[in-house]
């Protein structure tokens, strides 16, 4: 075996090309997009809530990337329009997620804008939907004998309400709800918005090739 040098050079060349085409070029392409028109930076409360979202590992069950109708029936599910790269301009780290144990949350602020609903759902999801498998987050709340003037009391059905006193939201819960309420994508995406069309793009090209073949015959 006396070809270590050519093998090493070939391996490094392959690695360099892969890095260029799979990391650097897509990164430059996405960076050039900028924020989608209509997308606003996070407020302080929303940014704090996003940190709570990340710390709870919500992306392990929820995605933030509605797909086009050609890829999945997300629009029919009411999860909003297909997202584009510019929708994530202010996200770091990104929380795209791939698992959909729960619904996609990219548009949750439009679907469920109520603070009261969100707080109840975080405290005890079964209080909203008996079939829900989402974990409860009682440590985001505290039990008090009586609510203070600035306390936000969680509305609960009798089955989940304390026998005495009230359940009030901690600041982390309020911030998390602010973040969820701010997740709205009602503005129109740019026509040249960059997105991964995946198999849909391949299928479209195959259709175009088939149509061209039929037209030439």
Backbone as a ProteinNet text record, in pm:
[ID]
protein_1_A
[PRIMARY]
XXXXXXXXXXXXXXXXXXXXXXXXXXXXXXXXXXXXXXXXXXXXXXXXXXXXXXXXXXXXXXXXXXXXXXXXXXXXXXXXXXXXXXXXXXXXXXXXXXXXXXXXXXXXXXXXXXXXXXXXXXXXXXXXXXXXXXXXXXXXXXXXXXXXXXXXXXXXXXXXXXXXXXXXXXXXXXXXXXXXXXXXXXXXXXXXXXXXXXXXXXXXXXXXXXXXXXXXX
[TERTIARY]
85	0	88.1	105.8	193.2	123.2	-10.9	-85.8	-158.4	-97.2	-160	-183.4	-83.2	-94.3	-207.9	-218	-330.7	-465.8	-471.6	-597.8	-635.8	-537.1	-563.6	-609.1	-543.4	-580.8	-721.3	-753.6	-888	-995	-966.5	-1063	-1085.1	-977.3	-990.5	-1065.6	-1041.3	-1112.3	-1261.3	-1297.5	-1440	-1503.6	-1430.9	-1483.9	-1501.1	-1404	-1412.3	-1530.5	-1550.6	-1662.7	-1796.6	-1804.3	-1928.4	-1958.3	-1855.6	-1874.5	-1918.2	-1858.8	-1893.1	-2037.8	-2080.7	-2213.5	-2325.7	-2291.6	-2396.5	-2404.5	-2299.2	-2299	-2281	-2168.7	-2136.5	-2233.3	-2252.7	-2340.3	-2484.5	-2545.9	-2682.3	-2687.8	-2583.6	-2581	-2579.4	-2498.7	-2492.7	-2625	-2686.4	-2814.2	-2924.3	-2926.5	-3028.7	-3002.9	-2875.1	-2842.1	-2881.8	-2876.2	-2908.9	-3058.2	-3139.9	-3284.5	-3330.1	-3275.1	-3318.1	-3456	-3503.5	-3636.6	-3747.1	-3847.1	-3964.4	-4037.5	-4083.8	-4156.6	-4278.9	-4290.3	-4400.9	-4356.4	-4241.1	-4189.2	-4123.1	-4163.3	-4109.3	-4012.4	-3909.8	-3818.7	-3895.4	-3844.1	-3908.9	-3902.6	-4009.9	-4007.6	-3927.2	-3898.6	-3822.3	-3896	-4026.9	-4105.6	-4107.6	-4122.8	-4125	-3989.4	-3881.7	-3747.2	-3725.3	-3772.9	-3761.4	-3845.7	-3964.3	-4050.8	-3990.4	-3919.3	-3852.9	-3744.8	-3675.6	-3574.8	-3641.5	-3759.4	-3834.1	-3872.8	-3919.7	-3958.5	-3841	-3722.6	-3603.4	-3566.7	-3572.3	-3532.5	-3625.4	-3751.8	-3847.6	-3836.6	-3760	-3744.9	-3871.5	-3946	-4073.7	-4056.1	-3938	-3918.4	-3912.8	-3900.9	-3900	-4038.4	-4140.8	-4277.1	-4346.5	-4293.7	-4359.9	-4261.6	-4305.9	-4225.3	-4268.1	-4187.4	-4221	-4190.8	-4248.9	-4223.3	-4339	-4450.8	-4561.9	-4514.9	-4564.4	-4520.1	-4625.4	-4581.5	-4673.6	-4771.6	-4880.5	-4983.9	-4928.4	-4826.4	-4767.1	-4688.5	-4649.8	-4568.5	-4649.6	-4745.9	-4826.2	-4953.3	-5060.3	-5186.1	-5187.3	-5077.3	-5068.9	-5170.7	-5194.8	-5292.4	-5431.4	-5464.4	-5595.1	-5606.7	-5493.6	-5494	-5506.3	-5497.1	-5506.7	-5377.1	-5263.8	-5134.6	-5068.3	-5139.1	-5085.1	-5015.9	-4970.7	-4904.6	-4767.1	-4715.6	-4581.1	-4479.2	-4388.6	-4289.8	-4177.5	-4110.3	-3994.4	-3877	-3756.4	-3636	-3643.2	-3699.4	-3704.9	-3790.7	-3877	-3960.9	-3878.9	-3755.1	-3671.9	-3553.8	-3563.7	-3449.1	-3405.7	-3498.6	-3465	-3450.3	-3449.9	-3443.1	-3299.5	-3260.3	-3128.3	-3133.6	-3124.6	-3115.3	-3250.6	-3245	-3369.3	-3439.8	-3571.4	-3653.7	-3744.8	-3688.2	-3769.3	-3836.7	-3760.9	-3817.6	-3854	-3857.1	-3899.1	-4012.3	-4023	-4127.7	-4259.2	-4368.2	-4499.7	-4591.7	-4543.2	-4627.8	-4743.9	-4715	-4816.9	-4821.9	-4913.3	-4925.9	-4808.9	-4792.6	-4693.3	-4736.2	-4637.8	-4670.4	-4634.3	-4593.9	-4549.3	-4656.7	-4781.8	-4892.5	-4984.7	-4934.2	-5020.4	-5078.6	-5006.7	-5056.9	-5182.4	-5198.7	-5320.3	-5431.6	-5395.5	-5498.1	-5551.3	-5462	-5500.4	-5443.7	-5502.4	-5446.3	-5478.4	-5564	-5609.4	-5501.8	-5469	-5374.6	-5433.2	-5561.2	-5625.2	-5619.1	-5648.2	-5644.7	-5504.2	-5405.2	-5267.3	-5221.1	-5255.4	-5213.4	-5278.3	-5407.2	-5476	-5414.9	-5385.4	-5329.7	-5191	-5110.9	-4977.2	-4986.2	-5078	-5090.2	-5140.5	-5243.4	-5299.6	-5369.8	-5300.3	-5360.5	-5492.4	-5505.7	-5629.5	-5749.5	-5723.6	-5834.8	-5898.5	-5821.8	-5872.7	-5922.9	-5838.9	-5872.7	-5839.8	-5940.1	-5920.4	-5826.5	-5814.7	-5733.6	-5588.4	-5556.7	-5422.6	-5314.3	-5201.4	-5086.9	-4973.4	-5000.1	-4897.3	-4871.9	-4743.7	-4716.9	-4764.1	-4798.8	-4837	-4710.4	-4719.3	-4604.5	-4645	-4679.2	-4727.2	-4621.2	-4492.7	-4386.6	-4373.2	-4450.7	-4455.9	-4561.3	-4623.9	-4734.3	-4712.9	-4789.6	-4780.9	-4920.6	-4933.2	-5062.7	-5063.3	-5163.4	-5175.1	-5312.4	-5315.7	-5445.1	-5535.2	-5471.7	-5549.7	-5463.2	-5522.6	-5447.1	-5413.7	-5291.5	-5251.2	-5302.3	-5284.5	-5337.2	-5274	-5150	-5082.6	-5080.9	-5139.6	-5138.8	-5234.2	-5192.9	-5279.7	-5327.3	-5454.1	-5512.1	-5545.6	-5511.3	-5539.2	-5681.8	-5756.7	-5894.1	-5892.3	-5952.3	-5950.3	-6089.5	-6123.3	-6248.7	-6237	-6349	-6351.7	-6262.7	-6254.2	-6176.5	-6028.8	-5976.4	-5833.7	-5804.2	-5907.6	-5888.6	-5850.8	-5770.9	-5736.6	-5861	-5860.1	-5974.9	-5992.1	-5878.6	-5885.7	-5777.6	-5795.6	-5697.8	-5706.4	-5601	-5599.5	-5462.1	-5459.7	-5334.7	-5301.4	-5182	-5142.1	-5016.3	-5000.6	-4888.1	-4761.4	-4648.2	-4519.1	-4476.2	-4370.4	-4325.2	-4285	-4224	-4185.1	-4306.2	-4416	-4537.7	-4592.9	-4592.5	-4644.1	-4557.3	-4425	-4334.8	-4352.1	-4365.8	-4384.1	-4512	-4616.4	-4742	-4724.9	-4650.4	-4623.4	-4553.9	-4458.1	-4386.8	-4482.8	-4567.9	-4662.6	-4763.1	-4808.6	-4903.3	-4838.6	-4707.6	-4637.9	-4606.4	-4632.7	-4603.9	-4719.2	-4714	-4816.1	-4747.2	-4804.6	-4746.9	-4857.2	-4937.2	-5046.9	-5000.4	-4881.1	-4832.1	-4800	-4806.2	-4782	-4633.4	-4598.4	-4457	-4411	-4282.3	-4232.6	-4243.7	-4266.8	-4282.6	-4154.6	-4040.2	-3912.5	-3859.7	-3950.4	-3909.2	-3844.4	-3732.5	-3656.5	-3712.8	-3742.5	-3786.6	-3745.5	-3740.4	-3703.7	-3828.9	-3840.5	-3958.3	-3941.7	-3821.7	-3798.2	-3853.8	-3927.9	-3981	-4079	-4144	-4239.5	-4168.9	-4048.2	-3972.1	-3929.1	-3887.6	-3848.3	-3967.7	-4082.9	-4203.4	-4241.7	-4226.1	-4259.9	-4169.5	-4040.4	-3947.4	-3977.5	-4016.9	-4052.6	-4176.9	-4274.2	-4394.4	-4359.6	-4270.2	-4230	-4160.7	-4075	-4004.8	-4102.9	-4202	-4302.9	-4386.6	-4426.1	-4505.7	-4427.1	-4296.4	-4212.9	-4199.5	-4187.9	-4176.5	-4304.5	-4419.8	-4548.5	-4566.6	-4522.5	-4539.5	-4454	-4338.1	-4246.7	-4288.1	-4375.2	-4418.5	-4536.9
-119.8	0	124.1	187.2	304.1	422.6	426.5	536	620.9	633.8	712.1	856.7	915.7	1057	1083.2	1008	1031.5	1006.9	902.8	874.9	988.1	1038.7	1148.2	1273.2	1303.7	1421.9	1406.5	1286.1	1261.7	1276	1219.7	1227.9	1371.9	1449.3	1589.9	1669.7	1635.3	1706.5	1678.3	1553.2	1517.6	1589.7	1593.1	1660.8	1810.5	1870	2013.4	2043.7	1960.7	1982.7	1964.4	1863.2	1840.5	1959.2	2010.3	2125.5	2247.4	2265.4	2381.5	2377.5	2261.6	2253.6	2223.7	2162.5	2125.7	2219.9	2298.6	2387.1	2533.7	2563.9	2704.2	2767.3	2701.4	2759	2775.9	2673.1	2694.5	2802.8	2810.8	2913.8	3053	3072.3	3202.3	3234.1	3131.3	3151.2	3192.8	3128.2	3159.6	3296.2	3327.5	3456.1	3572.4	3552.1	3659.8	3690.9	3601.6	3621	3735.9	3745	3847.7	3818.4	3900	3877.3	3895.4	3810.5	3825.9	3954.2	4027.6	4152.5	4123.8	4194.9	4172.4	4099.7	4034.7	3964	4063.5	4061.4	4154.8	4083.3	4155.2	4094.6	4060.6	3967.3	3928.5	4043.1	4060.1	4152.7	4087.8	4164.1	4107.6	3989.4	4004.3	3896	3773.3	3796.4	3684.1	3613.3	3692.7	3632.6	3548.4	3598.3	3518.1	3390.9	3405.7	3289.2	3187.5	3236.6	3144.8	3063.8	3128.6	3055.6	2945.2	2973.2	2870.6	2756.3	2793.4	2693.9	2601.3	2660.4	2580.8	2491.5	2548	2472.3	2354	2366.1	2257.4	2149.2	2177.6	2079.2	2058.6	2164.5	2152.6	2100.4	2125.1	2081.6	1930	1858.7	1713.2	1657.4	1739	1694.8	1787.2	1910.3	2007.8	2061	2067.3	2130.9	2276.1	2352.4	2490.8	2511.2	2428.8	2439.7	2378.9	2454.1	2404.1	2378.8	2271.8	2234.3	2272	2273.8	2307.3	2191.9	2221	2119.6	2001.6	2026.4	1918.4	1821.1	1865.7	1782	1717.1	1790.5	1740	1824.5	1769.2	1845	1941.9	2013.6	2104	2217.3	2269	2377.4	2328	2205.1	2147.7	2124.5	2103.2	2086.6	2220.4	2330.4	2462.5	2509.4	2456.8	2491.6	2610	2676.6	2796.1	2766.8	2874.2	2862.7	2798.5	2751.3	2693.2	2802.3	2770.8	2869.9	2883.2	2997.9	3023.9	3061.3	3064.2	3087	3217.7	3323.3	3454.5	3457	3356.9	3351.2	3322.7	3276.3	3236.6	3331.6	3450.9	3542.7	3579.7	3581.5	3622.5	3502.8	3382.2	3262.8	3215.5	3200.2	3143.2	3093.1	2963.1	2858.5	2832	2775.8	2742.8	2627.3	2631.4	2528.7	2461.8	2429.8	2372.2	2242.2	2154.4	2027.7	1937.9	1810.2	1714.4	1624.9	1607.7	1523	1599.7	1529.1	1591.5	1508.3	1479.1	1414.1	1507	1636	1739.7	1818.2	1913.7	1990.4	2084.9	2127.8	2229.6	2360.4	2434.4	2553.4	2684.5	2678.6	2800.3	2908.5	2865.8	2959.8	2955.6	2905.5	2884.6	3015.7	3126.8	3255.5	3299.4	3255.4	3286	3189.1	3063.9	2961.5	2971.2	2994.6	2997.5	3123.8	3240.2	3365.6	3393	3314.2	3342.2	3309	3407.4	3382.1	3280.5	3295.6	3205.4	3060.9	3040.9	2904.6	2846.6	2926.4	2877.3	2841.1	2924.1	2896.6	2768.9	2754.7	2632.6	2509.6	2523.3	2411.2	2372.6	2471.6	2441.7	2377.7	2428	2374.4	2230.2	2206.2	2071.3	2053.2	1995.6	1978.1	1899.9	1804.2	1724.2	1807.8	1925.6	2014.7	2073.6	2072.2	2121.7	2005	1903.5	1786.6	1660.3	1580.9	1463.1	1360.3	1363.8	1265.5	1310.3	1430.9	1486.3	1404	1383.1	1312.9	1410.3	1539.1	1638.7	1640.7	1648.1	1654.2	1786.5	1782.4	1904.6	1971.7	2102	2177.9	2253.7	2182.5	2249.2	2334.9	2308	2387.6	2528	2554.8	2690.9	2774.9	2715.3	2781.8	2765.4	2840.6	2828.4	2835	2767.5	2762.6	2868.5	2952.7	3057.5	3050.4	3093.1	3098.8	3204.4	3313.5	3424	3494.3	3530.6	3596.4	3739.8	3782.9	3921.4	4009.1	4140.3	4232.1	4210.4	4163.9	4145.9	4000	3912	3769.7	3739.6	3646.1	3597.1	3458.6	3448.5	3323.3	3231.9	3105.2	3006.4	2955.5	2958.7	2909.2	2757.2	2687.9	2541.9	2485.4	2374.6	2306.8	2245.8	2216	2168.4	2046.6	1960.8	1837.4	1864.5	1975.5	2005.1	2126.4	2191.1	2308.6	2265.2	2344.5	2309.6	2318.3	2241.7	2242.8	2378.9	2447	2583.8	2666.4	2797.5	2885.2	2886.9	2939.9	2954.9	2914	2884.4	2857	2981.7	3036	3154.9	3123.3	3195.5	3170.8	3238.7	3166.4	3227.3	3306.1	3384.1	3467.9	3384.1	3267.2	3181.4	3140.1	3108.4	3068.8	3186	3305	3422.8	3454.9	3443.5	3471	3366.9	3240.7	3135.1	3158.5	3199.9	3228.2	3348	3449.4	3563.6	3516.5	3425.2	3372.4	3298	3213.6	3137.5	3230.1	3333.4	3427	3504.4	3524.2	3599.4	3518	3389.1	3303.2	3311.9	3416.5	3439.4	3460.3	3407.3	3422	3456.9	3558.6	3598.1	3680.5	3739.7	3820.7	3729	3788.5	3708.6	3679.4	3558.4	3526	3588.5	3617.4	3670.6	3565.3	3611.4	3517.3	3438.8	3502.6	3433.3	3375.9	3355.8	3302.8	3166.4	3151.4	3026.4	2923.1	2803.8	2695.9	2562.3	2462.3	2328.9	2258.7	2245.3	2179.4	2028.3	1981.7	1839	1758.9	1654.2	1564.8	1634.9	1739.3	1810.6	1873.2	1927.2	1987.7	1882.1	1765.8	1656.8	1611.6	1599.1	1555.7	1656.6	1787.2	1890.7	1882	1859.9	1848.2	1724.9	1616.5	1494.8	1518.7	1594.2	1625.7	1710.1	1807.9	1894	1811.9	1718	1633.1	1545.4	1492.2	1406.8	1486	1608.2	1693.2	1729.5	1757.2	1792.9	1676.1	1554.9	1434.4	1411.9	1428.8	1410.6	1513.5	1636.6	1743.5	1721.3	1657	1634.9	1515.9	1428.2	1309.3	1341.6
0	0	0	-113.3	-121.5	-186.1	-170.4	-233.6	-129	-12.8	93.6	50.9	-13.3	-49.1	-149.2	-258.9	-351	-285.1	-200.2	-131.1	-37.6	34.4	127.4	52.8	-58.8	-137.7	-193.4	-242.6	-296.5	-188.7	-70.7	39.8	81.9	92.1	131.5	24.6	-101.5	-209	-203.8	-178.4	-167.4	-49	64.1	182.4	156.8	87.3	58.2	-32.7	-135.4	-227.2	-156	-70.9	4.5	95.3	163	251.1	172.1	54.6	-28.5	-75	-126.9	-187.9	-87.9	25.2	121.1	241	265.1	382	342.3	276.3	248.9	148.3	33.5	-70.1	-21.6	42.6	94.2	200.3	284.8	388.3	329.3	223.3	156.4	87.8	29.4	-39.4	58.6	175	275.8	338.8	366	428.1	338.9	208.2	114.8	111.4	168.8	165.7	255.4	377.7	471.8	526.7	623.5	681.8	579.2	585.9	500.2	537.9	437.8	463.5	551.8	661.3	754.6	879.7	874.9	992.6	1087.9	1214.5	1313.5	1407.8	1455.5	1554.8	1682	1759	1883.5	1984.7	2059.6	2173.1	2285.7	2390.8	2502.7	2564.8	2583.7	2644.4	2553	2422.2	2328	2324.3	2331.9	2330.6	2456.2	2571.6	2694.8	2681.8	2625.6	2606.6	2512.7	2414.2	2320.6	2392.8	2487.3	2565.7	2647.9	2700.8	2775.5	2681.5	2562	2460.5	2429.8	2412.2	2381.9	2500.5	2621.4	2739.8	2766.1	2727.6	2748.7	2640.3	2536	2428.8	2348.1	2324.9	2253.9	2111	2051.7	1912.7	1900.7	2012.4	2003.3	1968.3	1983.9	1949.9	1850	1834.5	1746.2	1643.5	1519.1	1415.2	1401.3	1328.1	1294	1145.6	1063	920.3	841.4	831.3	748.5	605.8	547.5	413.7	310.2	185.3	77.3	57.3	-12.3	-34.5	-113	-195.5	-274.3	-187.4	-67.1	21	132.3	184.9	297.8	308.4	364.7	374.7	492.5	514.5	629.9	622.6	501.7	486.5	524.4	486.4	521.1	671.4	737.5	882.2	954.2	878.2	938.6	999.5	952.3	1010	940.9	850.5	787.5	655.8	593.9	463.7	477.5	365.4	365	398.6	487.7	531.3	428.4	433.9	348.2	437.7	380.6	460.7	538.9	477	542.7	668	687	807.5	933	915.2	1029.4	1051.1	994.2	996.1	1138	1233.1	1370.7	1464.6	1410.6	1495.7	1516.7	1639.6	1673.1	1817	1840.8	1739.1	1673.7	1554.6	1486.1	1556.2	1549.4	1614.4	1511.1	1394.9	1287.5	1331	1392.1	1436	1318.8	1343.8	1241	1290.6	1421.8	1477.4	1484.9	1460.1	1468	1557	1675.2	1774.7	1807.4	1810.5	1823.2	1693.4	1682.3	1557.4	1533.9	1409.8	1377.5	1445.6	1499.8	1578.8	1510.4	1386.2	1317.9	1316.7	1315.2	1302.5	1424.6	1538	1654.7	1707.9	1689.7	1737.4	1665.2	1541.7	1466.9	1502.7	1524.9	1552.9	1695.1	1790	1930.8	1996.4	1971.8	2023.2	2170.4	2231	2367.2	2471.5	2555.9	2665.7	2763.5	2794.1	2890.4	2841.6	2712.7	2656.5	2665.5	2629.2	2629.7	2771.4	2869.1	3006.7	3059.7	3035.2	3078.5	3011.1	2884.1	2807.6	2858.6	2897	2949.5	3088.5	3169.4	3305.6	3303.9	3220.9	3212.9	3077.5	2978.3	2845.3	2849.2	2941.6	2950.4	2994.5	3048.2	3083.1	2957.9	2846.6	2718.4	2633.9	2619.9	2538.5	2618.7	2647.3	2731.9	2668.2	2535.2	2463.7	2445.7	2489.4	2464.7	2534.9	2464.3	2523.3	2556.2	2542.2	2573.4	2723.8	2765.4	2909.6	2970	3097	3169.1	3222.6	3245	3296.1	3422.9	3528.9	3650.9	3717.9	3690.4	3753.9	3692.5	3588.3	3534.7	3605.4	3706.5	3776.8	3927.3	4004	4149.5	4210.9	4323	4394.1	4503.5	4504.1	4605.6	4672	4797.2	4867.2	4805.1	4760.1	4701.9	4597.7	4486.5	4379.7	4416.4	4381.6	4400.6	4287.3	4300	4196.7	4059.6	4056.1	3926.7	3879.9	3957	3921.6	3806.3	3721.4	3614.6	3656.6	3688.1	3737.3	3619.2	3634.8	3530.1	3547.1	3437.4	3440.6	3422.6	3519.4	3517.2	3544.1	3477.9	3511.4	3651.1	3711.8	3850.5	3871.8	3769.7	3781.9	3809.1	3755.2	3767.2	3855.4	3906.2	3992.2	4134	4206.2	4344.6	4434.6	4544	4634.6	4700.7	4716.8	4771.8	4704.1	4704.7	4643.3	4491.2	4430.4	4284.9	4229.7	4102.1	4029.3	3948.2	3968.3	3893	3811.6	3702.5	3610.4	3659.9	3651.1	3677.8	3553.7	3569	3458.1	3337.4	3360.9	3248.1	3165.6	3232	3160.7	3080	3139.4	3068.4	2946.9	2965.2	2852.7	2742.5	2781.4	2681.1	2600.3	2668	2597.3	2503.5	2547.6	2458.6	2330.7	2347.5	2231	2138.3	2196.4	2114.8	2045.9	2117.6	2056.9	1941.2	1951.2	1846.7	1723	1728.8	1614.3	1515.1	1434.2	1332.2	1198.6	1095.5	961.2	862.9	899.1	811.4	692.4	702.8	591	471.3	353.6	232.4	217.6	177.2	153.8	23	8.7	-118.8	-227.8	-350	-461.5	-487.6	-454.9	-475.4	-344.2	-246.2	-116.9	-129.9	-64.7	-76.1	20	-30.4	55.2	-6.8	76.7	30.5	-19	-151.4	-206.8	-215.5	-187.1	-177.7	-293.6	-261.4	-362.6	-455.2	-406.1	-490.4	-609.7	-586.7	-695.5	-796.3	-745.1	-834.8	-917.9	-852.3	-923.2	-1030.8	-998.6	-1095.2	-1218	-1195.2	-1307.3	-1391.6	-1323.9	-1397.6	-1483.3	-1427.3	-1505.7	-1627	-1606.7	-1717.9	-1826.5	-1782.9	-1881.2	-1956.9	-1883.8	-1948	-2046.8	-2005.8	-2094.7	-2220.2	-2200.8	-2316.2	-2411.9	-2355.6	-2438.9	-2518.4	-2451.6	-2520	-2630.5	-2603.1	-2701.4	-2825.1	-2804.6	-2917.6	-3003.6	-2950.1	-3026.6	-3118.3
[MASK]
+++++++++++++++++++++++++++++++++++++++++++++++++++++++++++++++++++++++++++++++++++++++++++++++++++++++++++++++++++++++++++++++++++++++++++++++++++++++++++++++++++++++++++++++++++++++++++++++++++++++++++++++++++++++++

